[in-house]
C-alpha positions as a printed Julia matrix, in Angstrom:
267×3 Matrix{Float64}:
 -10.16   -1.6   -24.57
  -6.52   -0.86  -25.4
  -5.32    1.83  -27.78
  -1.87    2.17  -29.38
  -0.97    4.83  -31.9
   1.78    7.12  -33.16
   0.8    10.69  -32.38
  -2.75   11.56  -31.62
  -5.04   11.62  -34.62
  -8.31   11.22  -32.76
 -10.15   12.83  -29.9
  -9.06   10.92  -26.78
 -12.22   11.95  -24.96
 -14.14    9.46  -27.13
 -12.43    6.57  -25.35
 -13.52    6.96  -21.74
 -13.31    3.17  -21.22
  -9.7     3.03  -22.38
  -7.43    1.05  -20.03
  -4.06    1.17  -21.82
  -2.75    4.16  -23.75
   0.61    4.43  -25.52
   1.49    7.62  -27.36
   4.79    7.45  -29.24
   6.93   10.06  -31.02
   4.98   12.98  -29.66
   6.1    16.55  -30.31
   6.57   19.01  -27.45
   3.75   21.19  -28.75
   1.33   18.27  -28.29
   1.85   18.03  -24.51
  -0.89   20.57  -23.58
  -3.42   18.59  -25.64
  -2.49   15.34  -23.93
  -2.64   16.89  -20.46
  -6.07   18.36  -21.07
  -7.44   15.13  -22.57
  -6.06   12.36  -20.39
  -8.0    13.51  -17.34
 -11.18   12.37  -19.12
  -9.94    8.78  -19.45
 -11.35    7.79  -16.09
 -10.71    4.03  -16.53
  -7.1     4.36  -17.66
  -4.72    1.97  -15.89
  -1.55    1.98  -18.01
  -0.12    5.08  -19.65
   3.09    5.43  -21.67
   4.27    8.59  -23.39
   7.39    9.25  -25.48
   8.75   12.32  -27.24
  10.21   12.46  -30.74
  13.96   12.96  -30.15
  14.15   15.22  -33.2
  11.8    17.71  -31.53
  13.89   18.42  -28.42
  16.96   20.44  -27.5
  19.1    20.8   -24.33
  16.92   23.65  -23.03
  13.57   21.87  -23.49
  11.42   21.48  -20.38
   8.11   19.68  -19.84
   5.89   20.67  -16.93
   3.66   17.84  -15.72
   0.47   18.86  -13.95
  -2.16   16.95  -11.98
  -4.06   15.86  -15.1
  -1.33   13.4   -16.04
  -1.48   11.44  -12.79
  -4.92   11.94  -11.28
  -6.9     9.1   -12.87
  -8.58    7.1   -10.1
  -7.62    3.79  -11.77
  -4.21    4.86  -13.08
  -1.49    2.51  -11.77
   1.41    2.36  -14.23
   3.01    5.4   -15.89
   6.1     5.53  -18.1
   7.33    8.92  -19.36
  10.1     8.57  -21.95
  10.43   12.3   -22.52
  14.25   12.64  -22.79
  14.1    16.24  -21.59
  13.99   17.8   -18.16
  10.6    17.03  -16.62
   9.22   19.06  -13.71
   6.44   18.15  -11.27
   6.17   21.38   -9.31
   2.65   21.95  -10.62
   1.37   18.85   -8.81
  -0.68   19.54   -5.68
  -3.07   16.55   -5.43
  -2.43   12.93   -4.48
  -2.12   10.36   -7.25
  -2.99    6.65   -7.06
  -0.1     5.49   -9.31
   1.88    2.48   -8.13
   4.65    2.21  -10.74
   6.44    5.14  -12.37
   9.34    5.49  -14.81
  10.85    8.9   -15.68
  13.73    9.53  -18.04
  15.03   12.82  -16.68
  14.28   15.19  -13.81
  16.14   16.99  -11.04
  16.21   15.63   -7.52
  14.17   18.47   -6.0
  11.46   17.87   -8.61
  11.37   14.16   -7.81
  11.12   15.01   -4.11
   8.08   17.17   -4.83
   6.48   14.39   -6.88
   6.98   11.77   -4.18
   4.98   13.82   -1.71
   1.9    13.25   -3.91
   2.31    9.53   -4.72
   1.46    7.72   -1.45
   0.76    4.39   -3.21
   3.95    4.28   -5.26
   5.88    1.03   -4.78
   8.19    0.96   -7.84
  10.16    3.94   -9.18
  12.68    4.22  -12.01
  14.22    7.62  -12.74
  17.23    9.38  -14.24
  18.32   12.28  -12.03
  20.54   15.12  -13.16
  21.39   18.01  -10.87
  20.32   19.3    -7.49
  20.78   22.62   -5.68
  19.87   22.06   -2.01
  19.04   24.82    0.43
  20.31   24.9     4.02
  17.29   23.07    5.4
  16.37   20.71    2.59
  17.09   17.54    4.57
  14.67   18.67    7.29
  11.93   19.0     4.67
  12.22   15.34    3.69
  11.18   13.66    6.92
   7.94   11.71    6.71
   6.87   13.0     3.29
   7.69   10.06    1.05
   5.52    7.05    0.11
   5.89    4.3     2.71
   4.99    1.64    0.14
   8.02    2.32   -2.06
  10.03   -0.91   -2.0
  11.83   -0.87   -5.35
  13.99    2.06   -6.46
  16.11    2.3    -9.61
  18.1     5.49  -10.23
  20.64    6.74  -12.76
  22.49    9.58  -11.01
  24.46   12.47  -12.5
  25.68   15.7   -10.89
  24.36   14.89   -7.42
  26.72   14.72   -4.46
  27.0    11.57   -2.36
  25.96   13.55    0.74
  22.71   14.65   -0.91
  21.98   11.2    -2.29
  22.67    9.72    1.16
  20.14   12.05    2.82
  17.6    11.19    0.16
  18.0     7.4     0.33
  17.88    7.19    4.1
  14.24    8.33    3.93
  13.27    4.92    2.5
  13.92    2.4     5.3
  11.27    0.09    3.82
  13.21   -0.42    0.55
  13.72   -4.05   -0.46
  15.42   -3.47   -3.84
  17.88   -0.73   -4.82
  19.56   -0.3    -8.22
  21.96    2.62   -8.75
  24.19    3.73  -11.63
  26.7     6.41  -10.54
  29.57    8.17  -12.28
  31.72   10.0    -9.72
  34.66    8.82   -7.62
  33.19   10.22   -4.38
  30.79    7.26   -4.47
  33.75    4.98   -3.76
  33.4     5.82   -0.06
  32.65    2.31    1.2
  32.26    3.41    4.84
  29.42    5.75    3.91
  27.64    3.01    1.96
  27.98    0.63    4.88
  26.62    3.24    7.28
  23.62    3.86    5.02
  22.84    0.16    4.69
  23.52   -0.79    8.3
  21.52    1.97   10.01
  18.9     3.13    7.49
  18.23    0.68    4.64
  18.01   -2.27    6.98
  15.33   -4.14    5.0
  17.25   -4.15    1.72
  17.51   -7.58    0.07
  18.46   -6.81   -3.51
  21.35   -4.43   -4.21
  22.77   -3.53   -7.62
  25.32   -0.74   -7.28
  27.42    0.3   -10.29
  30.05    3.04  -10.16
  31.35    3.75  -13.68
  34.34    6.11  -13.88
  35.93    7.5   -17.02
  39.72    7.57  -17.18
  41.69    9.48  -15.98
  40.02    9.19  -12.58
  40.07   11.78   -9.81
  40.39    9.82   -6.57
  38.35   11.97   -4.19
  38.27    9.33   -1.45
  39.95    6.16   -2.6
  40.79    4.2    -5.71
  38.4     1.73   -7.35
  40.86   -1.06   -6.57
  40.89   -0.3    -2.82
  37.11    0.13   -2.83
  36.81   -3.26   -4.53
  38.68   -4.87   -1.63
  36.6    -3.06    0.98
  33.33   -4.02   -0.73
  34.34   -7.67   -0.38
  34.76   -7.64    3.39
  32.57   -9.55    5.84
  29.75   -6.99    6.12
  29.02   -7.29    2.4
  29.68  -11.02    2.14
  27.32  -11.8     5.02
  24.52  -10.03    3.17
  25.29  -11.89   -0.04
  26.68   -8.82   -1.83
  29.82   -9.25   -3.9
  31.99   -6.66   -5.66
  33.37   -7.05   -9.18
  35.84   -4.75  -10.9
  36.04   -4.41  -14.68
  38.67   -2.22  -16.33
  38.36   -1.07  -19.92
  40.39    1.23  -22.16
  38.32    4.29  -21.23
  36.6     3.45  -17.97
  36.63    1.41  -14.77
  33.36   -0.13  -13.61
  32.87   -1.29  -10.03
  29.75   -3.4    -9.48
  28.34   -4.55   -6.14
  25.44   -6.99   -6.43
  23.72  -10.1    -5.07
  25.62  -12.56   -7.26
  26.71  -14.6    -4.26
  23.29  -14.83   -2.62
  22.38  -18.37   -3.85
  25.76  -19.67   -2.71
  25.5   -18.07    0.75
  21.95  -19.37    1.25
  23.18  -22.87    0.41
  26.07  -22.58    2.88
  23.76  -21.35    5.66
  21.34  -24.25    5.1
  24.19  -26.74    5.35
């Protein structure tokens, strides 16, 4: 049985055999009801939740607890909440395999990943991170080993912190990143990450979008474009493209050349 509705108007506990649940245009005040009810949907596999954009403000926060993610059959979760979402109240392992989150901080995502051992696909928007002196030491061996596809939109996170985070996923096969700071133009650091840590990566989609005027922390987008097209990247089938607009410059590194390179290697 599948159930789709705008806002809850029924008692969810009546539908214990429910497999798919989509709740759209929810208000923030409804979150406690959903969290207390969803734990009773023991056959739930797919769960999607969205918040009414008219009911949020910049200071809104949603705290997700174990009830949201503990269903023994729950596999796919999509939280379109559009406000900061925290997971610090989680303390039990979840069986989810695919997760999409619209906004959380990196330390909150790190906490979540420690309780999702079966997760293989993750999409998230990350905004902000305040590391302590030993945070990188806390990462080792605590993330799901099955995670092979990672898609992140990054804002207000340093390249050093993102580097330490990504290197904990050597099993990754697909990585999609949208970044917006010139420090990410450091091609040498990307090559080091990919050559020594993300060695199993097949699919790469890296976009660095910079608003004009640009502060060149390391190098210019034009020089980075040239460096991204050197042999290391070409041999992996990754090609850089540079698009310049009136208000921004967008540097994209992706697998556009992969079919061509595979053909050349066969010949």
